[in-house]
XYZ file of C-alpha atoms in Angstrom:
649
model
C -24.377 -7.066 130.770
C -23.947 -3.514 129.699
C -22.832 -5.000 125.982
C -25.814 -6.960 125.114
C -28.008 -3.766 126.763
C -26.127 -1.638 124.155
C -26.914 -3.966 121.487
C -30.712 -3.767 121.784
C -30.551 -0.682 122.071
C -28.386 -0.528 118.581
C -30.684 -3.039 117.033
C -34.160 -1.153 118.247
C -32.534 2.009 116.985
C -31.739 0.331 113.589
C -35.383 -0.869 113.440
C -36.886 2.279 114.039
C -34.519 3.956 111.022
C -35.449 1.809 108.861
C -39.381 2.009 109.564
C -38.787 5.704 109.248
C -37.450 5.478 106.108
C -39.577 2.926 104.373
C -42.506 5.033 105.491
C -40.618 8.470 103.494
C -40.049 6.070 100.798
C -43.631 5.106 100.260
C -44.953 8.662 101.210
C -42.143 10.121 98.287
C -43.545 7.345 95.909
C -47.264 8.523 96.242
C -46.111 11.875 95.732
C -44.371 11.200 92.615
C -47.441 8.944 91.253
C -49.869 11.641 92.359
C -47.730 14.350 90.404
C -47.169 11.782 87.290
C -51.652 11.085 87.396
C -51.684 15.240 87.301
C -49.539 15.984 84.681
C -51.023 12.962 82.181
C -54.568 15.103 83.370
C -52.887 18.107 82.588
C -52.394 17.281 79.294
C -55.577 15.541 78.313
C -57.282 18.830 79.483
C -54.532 20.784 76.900
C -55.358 18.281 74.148
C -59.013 18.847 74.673
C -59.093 22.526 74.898
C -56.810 22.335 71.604
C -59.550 19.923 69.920
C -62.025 22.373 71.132
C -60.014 25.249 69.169
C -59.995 23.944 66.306
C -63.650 22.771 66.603
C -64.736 25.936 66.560
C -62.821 26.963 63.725
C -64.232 24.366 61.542
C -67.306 25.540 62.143
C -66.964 28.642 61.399
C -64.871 28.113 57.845
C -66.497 29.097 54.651
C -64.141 27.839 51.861
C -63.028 24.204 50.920
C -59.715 25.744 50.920
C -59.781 26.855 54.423
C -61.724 23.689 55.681
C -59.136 21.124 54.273
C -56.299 23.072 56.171
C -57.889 23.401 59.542
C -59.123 19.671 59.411
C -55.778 18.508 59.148
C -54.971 20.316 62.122
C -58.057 18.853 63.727
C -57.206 15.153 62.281
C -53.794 15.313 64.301
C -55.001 16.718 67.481
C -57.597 14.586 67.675
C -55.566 11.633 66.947
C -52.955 12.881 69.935
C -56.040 13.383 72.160
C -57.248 9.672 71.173
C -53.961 8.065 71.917
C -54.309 10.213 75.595
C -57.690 9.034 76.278
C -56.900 5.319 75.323
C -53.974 5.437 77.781
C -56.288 6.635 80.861
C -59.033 4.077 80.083
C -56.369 1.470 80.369
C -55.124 2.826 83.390
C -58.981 3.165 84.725
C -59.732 0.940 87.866
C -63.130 1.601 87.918
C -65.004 -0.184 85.382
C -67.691 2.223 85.471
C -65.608 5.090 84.297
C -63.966 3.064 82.069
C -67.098 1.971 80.356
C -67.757 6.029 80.563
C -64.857 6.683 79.105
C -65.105 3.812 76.294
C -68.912 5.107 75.406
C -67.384 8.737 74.721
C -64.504 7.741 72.495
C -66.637 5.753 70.617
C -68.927 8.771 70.177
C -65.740 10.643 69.316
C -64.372 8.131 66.871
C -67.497 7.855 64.844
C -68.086 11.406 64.530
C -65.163 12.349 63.427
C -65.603 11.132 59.732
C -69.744 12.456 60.052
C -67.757 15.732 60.657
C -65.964 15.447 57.656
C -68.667 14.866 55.244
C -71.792 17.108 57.035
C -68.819 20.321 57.010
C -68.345 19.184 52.925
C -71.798 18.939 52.497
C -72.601 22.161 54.255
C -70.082 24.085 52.169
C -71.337 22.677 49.245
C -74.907 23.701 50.446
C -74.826 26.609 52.150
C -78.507 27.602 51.820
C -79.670 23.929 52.597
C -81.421 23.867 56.210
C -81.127 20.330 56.477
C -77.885 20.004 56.136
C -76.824 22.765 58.220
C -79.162 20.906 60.723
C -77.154 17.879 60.297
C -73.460 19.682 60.770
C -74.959 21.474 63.953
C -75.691 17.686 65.272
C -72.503 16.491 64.996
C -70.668 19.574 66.119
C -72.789 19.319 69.121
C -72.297 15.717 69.767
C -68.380 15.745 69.845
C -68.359 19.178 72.568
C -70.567 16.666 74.359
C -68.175 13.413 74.230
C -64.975 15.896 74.681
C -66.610 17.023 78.153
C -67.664 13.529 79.503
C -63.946 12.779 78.640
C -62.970 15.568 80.674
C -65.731 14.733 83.685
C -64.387 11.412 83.911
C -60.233 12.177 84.247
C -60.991 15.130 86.305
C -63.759 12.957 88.773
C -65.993 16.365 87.884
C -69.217 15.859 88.160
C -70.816 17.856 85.238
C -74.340 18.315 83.755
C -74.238 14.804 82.169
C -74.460 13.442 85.566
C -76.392 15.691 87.570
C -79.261 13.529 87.726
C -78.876 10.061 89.384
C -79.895 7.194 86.739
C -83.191 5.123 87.537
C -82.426 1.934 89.309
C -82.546 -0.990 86.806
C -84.902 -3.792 87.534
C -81.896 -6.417 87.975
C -80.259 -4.218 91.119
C -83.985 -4.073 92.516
C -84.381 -7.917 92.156
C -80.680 -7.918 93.134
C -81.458 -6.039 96.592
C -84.533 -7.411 97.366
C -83.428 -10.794 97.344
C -80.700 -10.162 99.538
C -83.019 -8.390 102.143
C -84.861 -11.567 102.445
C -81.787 -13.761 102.151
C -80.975 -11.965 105.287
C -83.916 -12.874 107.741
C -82.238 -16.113 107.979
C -79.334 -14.740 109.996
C -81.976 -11.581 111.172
C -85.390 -11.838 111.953
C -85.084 -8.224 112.627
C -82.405 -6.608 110.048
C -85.473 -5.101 108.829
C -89.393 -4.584 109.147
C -91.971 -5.630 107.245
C -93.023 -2.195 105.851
C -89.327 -2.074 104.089
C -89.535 -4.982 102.721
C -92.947 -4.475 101.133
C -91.460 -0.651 99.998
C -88.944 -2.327 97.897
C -91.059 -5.175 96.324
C -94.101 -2.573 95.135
C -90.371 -0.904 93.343
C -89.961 -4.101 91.717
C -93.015 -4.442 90.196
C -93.413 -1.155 89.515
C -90.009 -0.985 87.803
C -91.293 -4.254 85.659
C -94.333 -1.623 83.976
C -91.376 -0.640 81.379
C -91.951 -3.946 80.387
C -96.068 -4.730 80.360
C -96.746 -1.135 79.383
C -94.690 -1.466 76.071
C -96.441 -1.545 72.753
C -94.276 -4.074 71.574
C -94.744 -7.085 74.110
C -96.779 -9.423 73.557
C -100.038 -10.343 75.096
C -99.140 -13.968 76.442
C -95.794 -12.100 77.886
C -97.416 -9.102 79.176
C -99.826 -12.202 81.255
C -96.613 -14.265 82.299
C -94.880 -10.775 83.869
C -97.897 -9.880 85.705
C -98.723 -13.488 86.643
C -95.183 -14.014 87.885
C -95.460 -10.462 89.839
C -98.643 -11.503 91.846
C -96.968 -14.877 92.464
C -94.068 -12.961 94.177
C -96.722 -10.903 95.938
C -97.991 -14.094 97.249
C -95.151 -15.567 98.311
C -93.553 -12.407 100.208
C -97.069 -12.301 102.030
C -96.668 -15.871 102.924
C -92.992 -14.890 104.194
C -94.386 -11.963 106.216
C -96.819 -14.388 107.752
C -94.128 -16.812 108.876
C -91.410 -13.855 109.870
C -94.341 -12.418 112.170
C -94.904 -15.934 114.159
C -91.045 -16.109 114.624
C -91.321 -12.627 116.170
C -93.776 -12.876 118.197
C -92.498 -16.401 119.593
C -89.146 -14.855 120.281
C -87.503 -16.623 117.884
C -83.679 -16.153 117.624
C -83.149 -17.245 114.120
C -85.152 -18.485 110.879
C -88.172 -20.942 111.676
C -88.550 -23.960 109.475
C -92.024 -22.564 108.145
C -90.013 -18.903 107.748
C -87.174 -21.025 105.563
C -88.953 -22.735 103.374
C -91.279 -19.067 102.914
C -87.635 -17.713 102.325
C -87.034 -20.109 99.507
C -90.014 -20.205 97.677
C -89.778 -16.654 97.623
C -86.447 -16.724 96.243
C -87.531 -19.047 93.582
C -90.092 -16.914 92.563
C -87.631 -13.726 92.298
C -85.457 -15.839 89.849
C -88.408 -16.643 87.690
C -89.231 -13.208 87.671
C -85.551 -12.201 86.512
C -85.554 -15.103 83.586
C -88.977 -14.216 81.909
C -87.745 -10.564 82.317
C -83.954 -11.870 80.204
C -85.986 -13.784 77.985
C -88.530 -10.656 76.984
C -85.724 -8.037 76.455
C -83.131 -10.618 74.685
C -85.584 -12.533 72.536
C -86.816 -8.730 71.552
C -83.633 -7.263 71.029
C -82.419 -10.421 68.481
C -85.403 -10.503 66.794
C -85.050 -7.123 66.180
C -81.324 -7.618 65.144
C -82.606 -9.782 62.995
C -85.440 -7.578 61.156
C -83.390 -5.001 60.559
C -80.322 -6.714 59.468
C -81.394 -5.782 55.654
C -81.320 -2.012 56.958
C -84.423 -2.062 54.239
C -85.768 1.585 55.210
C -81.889 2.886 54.856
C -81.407 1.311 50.922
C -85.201 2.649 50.529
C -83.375 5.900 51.946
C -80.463 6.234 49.384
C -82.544 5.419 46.677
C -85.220 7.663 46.995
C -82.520 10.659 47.906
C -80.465 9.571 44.670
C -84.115 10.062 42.520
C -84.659 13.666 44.465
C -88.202 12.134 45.531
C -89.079 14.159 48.909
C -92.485 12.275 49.132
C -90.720 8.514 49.177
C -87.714 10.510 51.228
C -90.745 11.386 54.266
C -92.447 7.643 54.119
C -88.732 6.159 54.533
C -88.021 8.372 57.283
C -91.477 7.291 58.918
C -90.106 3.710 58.991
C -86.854 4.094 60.126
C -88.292 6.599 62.751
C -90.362 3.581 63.614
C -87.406 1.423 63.927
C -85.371 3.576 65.664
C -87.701 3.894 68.593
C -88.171 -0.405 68.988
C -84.222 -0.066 69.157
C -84.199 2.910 71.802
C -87.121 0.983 74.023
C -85.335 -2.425 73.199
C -82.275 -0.536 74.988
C -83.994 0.602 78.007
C -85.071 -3.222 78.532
C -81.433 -4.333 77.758
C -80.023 -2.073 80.782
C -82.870 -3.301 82.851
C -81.402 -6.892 82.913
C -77.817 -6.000 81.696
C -76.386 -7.586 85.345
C -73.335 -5.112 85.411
C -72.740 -1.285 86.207
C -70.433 -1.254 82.811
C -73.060 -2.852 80.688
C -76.243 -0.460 81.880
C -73.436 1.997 81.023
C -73.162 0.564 77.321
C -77.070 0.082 76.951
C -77.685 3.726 77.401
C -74.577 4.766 75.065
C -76.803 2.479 72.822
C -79.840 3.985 73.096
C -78.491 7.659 72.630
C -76.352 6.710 69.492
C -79.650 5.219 67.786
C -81.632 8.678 69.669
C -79.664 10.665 67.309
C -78.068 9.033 64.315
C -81.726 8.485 63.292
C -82.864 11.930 62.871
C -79.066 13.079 61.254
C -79.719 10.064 58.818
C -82.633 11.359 57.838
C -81.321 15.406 57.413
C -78.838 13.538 55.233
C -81.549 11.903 53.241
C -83.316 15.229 52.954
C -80.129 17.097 51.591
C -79.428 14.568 49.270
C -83.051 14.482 47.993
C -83.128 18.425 47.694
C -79.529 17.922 45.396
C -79.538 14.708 44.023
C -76.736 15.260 41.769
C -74.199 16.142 44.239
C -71.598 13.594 45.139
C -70.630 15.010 48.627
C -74.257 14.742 49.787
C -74.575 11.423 48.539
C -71.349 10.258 50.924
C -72.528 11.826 53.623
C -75.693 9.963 53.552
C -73.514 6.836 53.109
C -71.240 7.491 55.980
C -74.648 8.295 58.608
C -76.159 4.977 57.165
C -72.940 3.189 58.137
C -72.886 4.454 61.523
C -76.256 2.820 61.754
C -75.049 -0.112 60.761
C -72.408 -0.214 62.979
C -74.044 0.609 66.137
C -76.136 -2.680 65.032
C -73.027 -4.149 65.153
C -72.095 -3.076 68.703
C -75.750 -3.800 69.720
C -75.398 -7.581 68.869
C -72.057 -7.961 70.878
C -73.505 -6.467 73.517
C -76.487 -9.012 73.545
C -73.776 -11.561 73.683
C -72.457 -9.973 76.461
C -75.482 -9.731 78.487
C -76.243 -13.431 78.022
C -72.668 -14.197 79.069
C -73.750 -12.245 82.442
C -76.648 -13.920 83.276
C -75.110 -17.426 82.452
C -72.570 -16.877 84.465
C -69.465 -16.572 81.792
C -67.266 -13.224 81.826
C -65.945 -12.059 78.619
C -62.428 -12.354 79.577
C -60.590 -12.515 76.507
C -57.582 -13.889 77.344
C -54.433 -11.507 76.484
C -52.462 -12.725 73.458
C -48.899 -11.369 73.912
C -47.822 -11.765 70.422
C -46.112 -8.401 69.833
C -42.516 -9.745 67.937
C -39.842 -11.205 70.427
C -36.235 -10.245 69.049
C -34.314 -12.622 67.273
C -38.290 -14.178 65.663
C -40.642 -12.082 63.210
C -38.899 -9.816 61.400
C -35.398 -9.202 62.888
C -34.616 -6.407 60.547
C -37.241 -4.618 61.483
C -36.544 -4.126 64.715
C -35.449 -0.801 64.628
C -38.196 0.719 62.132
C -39.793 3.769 62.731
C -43.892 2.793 63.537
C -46.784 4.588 61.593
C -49.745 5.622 63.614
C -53.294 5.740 61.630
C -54.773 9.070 61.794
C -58.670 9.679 62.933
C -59.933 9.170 58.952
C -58.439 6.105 58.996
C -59.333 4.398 61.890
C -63.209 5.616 61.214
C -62.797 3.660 58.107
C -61.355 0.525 59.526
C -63.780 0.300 61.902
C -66.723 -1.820 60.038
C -63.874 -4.279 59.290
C -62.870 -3.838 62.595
C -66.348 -4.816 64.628
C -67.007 -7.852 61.847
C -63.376 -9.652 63.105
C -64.559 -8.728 66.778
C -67.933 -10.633 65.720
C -65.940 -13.705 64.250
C -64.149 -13.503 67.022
C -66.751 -14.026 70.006
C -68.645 -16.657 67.534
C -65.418 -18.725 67.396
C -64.605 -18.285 71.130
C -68.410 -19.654 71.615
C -67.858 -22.508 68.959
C -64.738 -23.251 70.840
C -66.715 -23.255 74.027
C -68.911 -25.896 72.713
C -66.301 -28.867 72.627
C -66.218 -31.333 75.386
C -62.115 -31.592 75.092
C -60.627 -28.164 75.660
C -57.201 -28.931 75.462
C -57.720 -30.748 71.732
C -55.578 -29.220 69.572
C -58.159 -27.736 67.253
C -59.945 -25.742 70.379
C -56.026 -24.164 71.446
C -55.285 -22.901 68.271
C -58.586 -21.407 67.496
C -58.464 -19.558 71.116
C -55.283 -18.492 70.347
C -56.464 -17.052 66.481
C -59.525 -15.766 68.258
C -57.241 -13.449 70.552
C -55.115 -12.336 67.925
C -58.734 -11.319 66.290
C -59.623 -9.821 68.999
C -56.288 -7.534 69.128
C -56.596 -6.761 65.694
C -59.888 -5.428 66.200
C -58.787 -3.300 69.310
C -56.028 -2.015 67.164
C -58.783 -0.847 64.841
C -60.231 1.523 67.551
C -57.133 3.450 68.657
C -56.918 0.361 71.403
C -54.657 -2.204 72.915
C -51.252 -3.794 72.618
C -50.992 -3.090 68.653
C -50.050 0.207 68.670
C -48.965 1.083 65.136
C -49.239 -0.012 61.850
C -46.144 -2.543 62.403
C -47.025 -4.005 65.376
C -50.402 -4.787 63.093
C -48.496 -6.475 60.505
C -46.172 -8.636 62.958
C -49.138 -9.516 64.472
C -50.877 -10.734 61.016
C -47.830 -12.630 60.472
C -47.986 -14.314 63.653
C -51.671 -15.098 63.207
C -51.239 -16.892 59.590
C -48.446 -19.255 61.377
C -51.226 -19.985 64.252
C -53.417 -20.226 61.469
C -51.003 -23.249 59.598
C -51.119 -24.925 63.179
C -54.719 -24.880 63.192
C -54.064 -26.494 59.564
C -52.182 -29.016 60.659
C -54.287 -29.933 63.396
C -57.239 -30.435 61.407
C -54.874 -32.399 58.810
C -54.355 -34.555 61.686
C -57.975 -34.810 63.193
C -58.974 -35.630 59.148
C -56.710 -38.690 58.992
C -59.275 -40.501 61.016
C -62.132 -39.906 59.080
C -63.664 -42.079 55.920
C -63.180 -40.815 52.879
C -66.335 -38.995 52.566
C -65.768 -37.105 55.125
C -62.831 -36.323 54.713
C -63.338 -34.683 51.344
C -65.585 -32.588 52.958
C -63.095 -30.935 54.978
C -60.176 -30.644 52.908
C -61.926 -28.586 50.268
C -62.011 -25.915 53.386
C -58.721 -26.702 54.856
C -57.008 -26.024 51.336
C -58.920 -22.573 51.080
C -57.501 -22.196 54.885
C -53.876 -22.753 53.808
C -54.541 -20.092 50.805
C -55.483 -17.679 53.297
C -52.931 -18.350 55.832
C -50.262 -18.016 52.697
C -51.722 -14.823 51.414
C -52.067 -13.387 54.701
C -47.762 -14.139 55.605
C -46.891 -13.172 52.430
C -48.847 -9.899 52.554
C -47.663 -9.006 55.967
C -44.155 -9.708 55.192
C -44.126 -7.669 52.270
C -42.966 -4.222 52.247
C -44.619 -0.948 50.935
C -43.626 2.410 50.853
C -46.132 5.554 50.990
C -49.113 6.375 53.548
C -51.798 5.231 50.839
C -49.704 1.858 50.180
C -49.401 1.231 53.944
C -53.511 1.805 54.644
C -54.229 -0.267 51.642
C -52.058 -3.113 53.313
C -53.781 -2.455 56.806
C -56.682 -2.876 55.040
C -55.774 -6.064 52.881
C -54.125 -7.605 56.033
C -57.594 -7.289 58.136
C -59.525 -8.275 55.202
C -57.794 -11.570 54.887
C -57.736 -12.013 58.856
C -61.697 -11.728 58.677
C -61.641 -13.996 55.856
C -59.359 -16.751 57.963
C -61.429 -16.537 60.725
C -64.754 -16.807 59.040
C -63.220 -20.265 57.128
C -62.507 -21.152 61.050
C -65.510 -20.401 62.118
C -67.534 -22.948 59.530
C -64.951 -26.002 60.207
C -64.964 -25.818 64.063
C -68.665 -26.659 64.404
C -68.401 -29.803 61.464
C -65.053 -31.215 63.309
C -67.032 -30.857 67.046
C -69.449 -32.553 65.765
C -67.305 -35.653 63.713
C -65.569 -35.595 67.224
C -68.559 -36.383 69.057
C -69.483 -38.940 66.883
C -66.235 -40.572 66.905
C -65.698 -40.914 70.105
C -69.824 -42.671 70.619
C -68.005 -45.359 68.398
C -64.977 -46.698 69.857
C -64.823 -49.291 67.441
C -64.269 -46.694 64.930
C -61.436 -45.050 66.464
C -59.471 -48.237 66.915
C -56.741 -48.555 69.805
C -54.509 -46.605 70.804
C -51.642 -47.786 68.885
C -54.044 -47.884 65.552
C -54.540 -43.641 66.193
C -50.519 -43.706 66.481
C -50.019 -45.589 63.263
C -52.719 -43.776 61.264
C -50.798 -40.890 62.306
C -47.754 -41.526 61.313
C -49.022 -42.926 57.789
C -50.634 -39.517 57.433
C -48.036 -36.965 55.494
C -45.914 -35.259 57.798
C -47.215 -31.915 59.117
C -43.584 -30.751 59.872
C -42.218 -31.202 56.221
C -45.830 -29.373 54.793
C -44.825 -26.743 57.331
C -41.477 -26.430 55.995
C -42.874 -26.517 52.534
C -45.221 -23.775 53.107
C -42.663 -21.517 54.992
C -39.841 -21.801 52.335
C -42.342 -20.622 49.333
C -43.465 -17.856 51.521
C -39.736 -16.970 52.381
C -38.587 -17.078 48.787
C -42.073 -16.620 46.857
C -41.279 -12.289 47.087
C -38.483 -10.333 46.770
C -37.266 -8.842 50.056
C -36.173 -4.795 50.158
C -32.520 -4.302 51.831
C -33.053 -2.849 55.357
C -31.880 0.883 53.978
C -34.989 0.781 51.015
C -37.210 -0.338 54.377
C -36.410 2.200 56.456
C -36.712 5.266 53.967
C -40.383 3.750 53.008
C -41.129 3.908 56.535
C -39.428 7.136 56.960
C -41.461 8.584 54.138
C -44.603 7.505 55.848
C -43.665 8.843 59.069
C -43.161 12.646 57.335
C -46.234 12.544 55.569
């Protein structure tokens, strides 16, 4: 008796250790992560302040001599402070912050080559207002973006936020709805006062809307008319919620339900004419001013040193630039997400102030017409522009994917080299990082393979058979796009300039699959057709070649190894856009095919007009033994001492 008593005891005591010391194990974890999350702050902050150093320095040179030395500095600190930032915005759990954080980089990326070229053009001009007006812009812009940054790792809450951003119309709709969702389980969650409160917000909110110069008449009417309906219908509620109060009702009367729903169906008719407005605004916009008319008429008016054509240019594009700011506010209105109204106003800022720097630019170049460095820094404002046009089309797409109910979630392609696969040899290799000029650059290619990208991910989207070999390989090239493109921005899995050729190899073999799949879908097509589709499927193979021979070939030098980045994205954008303008013909051959089942034959005619099409396995083999033997092939030493070079310069 006293033996098994002891051993309870033992075991209890055993137990109770063991508690104990799971509990100092998980309270000596947190300590370390919490000490690891400070010191990665800790040095973000020290990058910054560095960044900031040097910043001021810069703006405060007065030879070429001197500038060129201190913006090297400034290149590599702010490509160590990029690499920093990129790593905490992965590591973000909050998507608002990390849409915070994503806005500011962005701001920080794109300024840093404006910096370079308004500094040059300053120096150049020292006596020019205008284009000391147009350093001062930038200068200011980046001490901005460096302190968000530091608001958002340090959870600081600095001038930026001080005030609390307006409610957008979609959380009004959003919360209203759910207040009278909730009289069905509550007759008295809330009283009738509130509930009026927050509908006269709704409609009030809506104003941004009718009040704007640029909406139409007939949907000015169909806002308002849609508002009073509402009215109606909440009044009718009210009506019904009253009778059910004053019988004692304990839940939701059938009079107060179907109030309840009609109510609800007239908030959702609210919220699509609202979607409709802003989106059908913002493309048609996207659309106007895809020319960029008023930024050639710009250039060219700089270029002749004509101040008068230089003012009615601006005029325009001043024009433009405030249908794109309002077009924003509507766009975070209906955006659906936190991350997206985030986005919007990062939107609406960037077009807020490119515009009037563009135009300083403009000015400088029209007061020195002759000078070179002016003319480029005019260039590199207008492509800013440009590229924010860019960003503002994806992030229509984005919106739309919202409100239909489809997330953006690229899936992740894991296609970084496995050993003993893509280039064994170069296992070992020392990586190359782009610096901050570089990446600027790459970015236009960058945000056109993001765009190909999300159009063949929505082509994709379109076919009724998802798991046809056609739609798997395209997702899969659409991801390595995608990569490619985040690799352009300082982003992702790709984190040097090897990783981004390994992962251009491994995109031109998906691309042969895709090849061979649409070899395969062709053999069941009349000759007509067919024809059709091989003349793009040959240019496809070309690519695919060019693309694995390119990647696989070695270069030595820092200029050699951008000009490759650049080639290898090139001909990825190039792939994808011959992708893009087969998948919709093939869907659509598909479709028709498979109406006609006469057409298609049996299943065991498919199988035999399958195997009397050429092999896709000996074309395969074909194509990789000219691409293994079409180059000659460095020894690993010559490989290493390019890359080495690289590194040191």
């Amino acid at each position: 008796m006293q033996s098994q008593s002891d051993s309870q005891v033992s075991v209890f005591s055993d137990r109770t250790g063991m508690v104990k010391a799971a509990r100092l194990l998980l309270s000596s974890v947190t300590k370390v992560l919490v000490l690891a999350d400070r010191i990665v702050i800790k040095q973000i902050i020290t990058s910054r302040n560095k960044v900031l150093v040097t910043l001021d320095k810069l703006e405060r040179v007065s030879t070429f001599q001197e500038f060129v030395q201190i913006f090297s500095q400034f290149g590599n600190e702010m490509v160590e402070f990029a690499h920093l930032t990129g790593d905490r915005q992965n590591d973000l759990k909050d998507e608002k912050k990390k849409a915070r954080m994503a806005a500011a980089r962005a701001v920080l990326e794109k300024c840093t080559m404006m910096l370079l070229t308004a500094s040059k053009t300053c120096l150049r001009h020292p006596d020019c207002e205008s284009a000391r007006i147009n350093k001062d812009a930038v200068f200011h812009r980046m001490r901005c973006a460096l302190e968000q940054v530091i608001e958002i790792v340090t959870e600081a809450r600095g001038c930026g936020e001080s005030k609390v951003l307006p409610t957008s119309i979609y959380n009004s709709i959003k919360d209203f709805k759910s207040c009278v969702e909730c009289l069905r389980e509550n007759l008295y969650s809330l009283t009738p006062q509130d509930m009026a409160s927050q509908l006269e917000s709704l409609v009030e909110r809506t104003e941004d809307f009718t009040d704007s110069a640029y909406t139409s008449h007939e949907q000015r009417q169909a806002i308002l008319g849609l508002c009073q309906l509402l009215r109606q219908d909440t009044q009718q509620l009210v009506h019904a919620w009253a009778e059910a109060q004053s019988g004692h009702a304990k839940e939701a009367t059938e009079e107060m339900e179907v109030a309840v729903l009609k109510t609800c169906q007239s908030i959702s008719d609210l919220r699509r004419k609202l979607h409709k407005v802003a989106v059908g605004r913002a493309s048609d916009l996207l659309k106007v001013h895809g020319e960029h008319l008023p930024l050639r008429a710009l250039k060219a008016a700089g270029a002749e040193g004509n101040l008068e054509a230089v003012a009615e240019s601006s005029r325009t594009l001043t024009e433009q630039k405030d249908q794109l700011v309002e077009t924003c506010r509507l766009l975070c209105h209906i955006s659906g997400t936190e991350p997206l109204e985030i986005t919007c106003i990062h939107a609406e800022e960037t077009f807020l102030v490119i515009g009037p720097q563009i135009i300083s630019a403009a000015q400088t170049l029209a007061l020195h017409p002759s000078s070179k460095i002016a003319k480029e820094n005019l260039e590199v404002f207008c492509e800013a522009w440009e590229s924010q046009l860019c960003d503002m089309a994806l992030l229509l797409k984005e919106i739309n994917d919202v409100f239909e109910g489809r997330r953006d979630d690229k899936r992740p392609y894991l296609s970084l080299p496995r050993p003993g696969k893509h280039s064994v040899n170069l296992k070992t290799a020392k990586a190359v990082k782009l610096d901050a000029e570089e990446q600027t650059s790459m970015a236009k290619l960058g945000l056109e393979l993001r765009l190909l990208s999300s159009d063949v991910d929505s082509e994709v989207e379109k076919w009724e058979e998802q798991e046809h070999g056609i739609v798997r390989h395209s997702q899969s090239l659409a991801s390595m796009a995608y990569s490619m493109y985040l690799f352009t921005r300082g982003e992702g899995l790709l984190k040097t300039t090897l990783d981004l050729f390994h992962q251009a190899e491994v995109l031109s073999e998906e691309g042969l699959q895709l090849c061979s799949s649409f070899r395969t879908f062709s053999s069941q097509l009349v000759d007509e057709e067919k024809s059709a589709l091989m003349t793009q499927m040959e240019k496809l193979v070309t690519l695919c070649q060019q693309l694995q021979m390119g990647a696989r070939t070695p270069v030595q030098g820092k200029t050699a190894t951008f000009q490759k980045v650049d080639s290898s994205i090139q001909m990825s954008r190039n792939l994808m856009t011959v992708v893009l303008s087969l998948l919709p013909v093939c869907n659509k051959l598909n479709k028709k095919y498979k109406s006609e089942p006469t057409s298609l034959g049996s299943p065991q005619d498919w199988r035999e007009r399958q195997d009397a099409s050429p092999s896709v396995k000996d074309d395969e083999a074909s194509v990789s033994s000219k691409n293994t033997n079409g180059f000659g092939v460095k020894s690993m030493e010559q490989h290493m001492a390019a890359l080495n070079l690289l590194e040191s310069k």
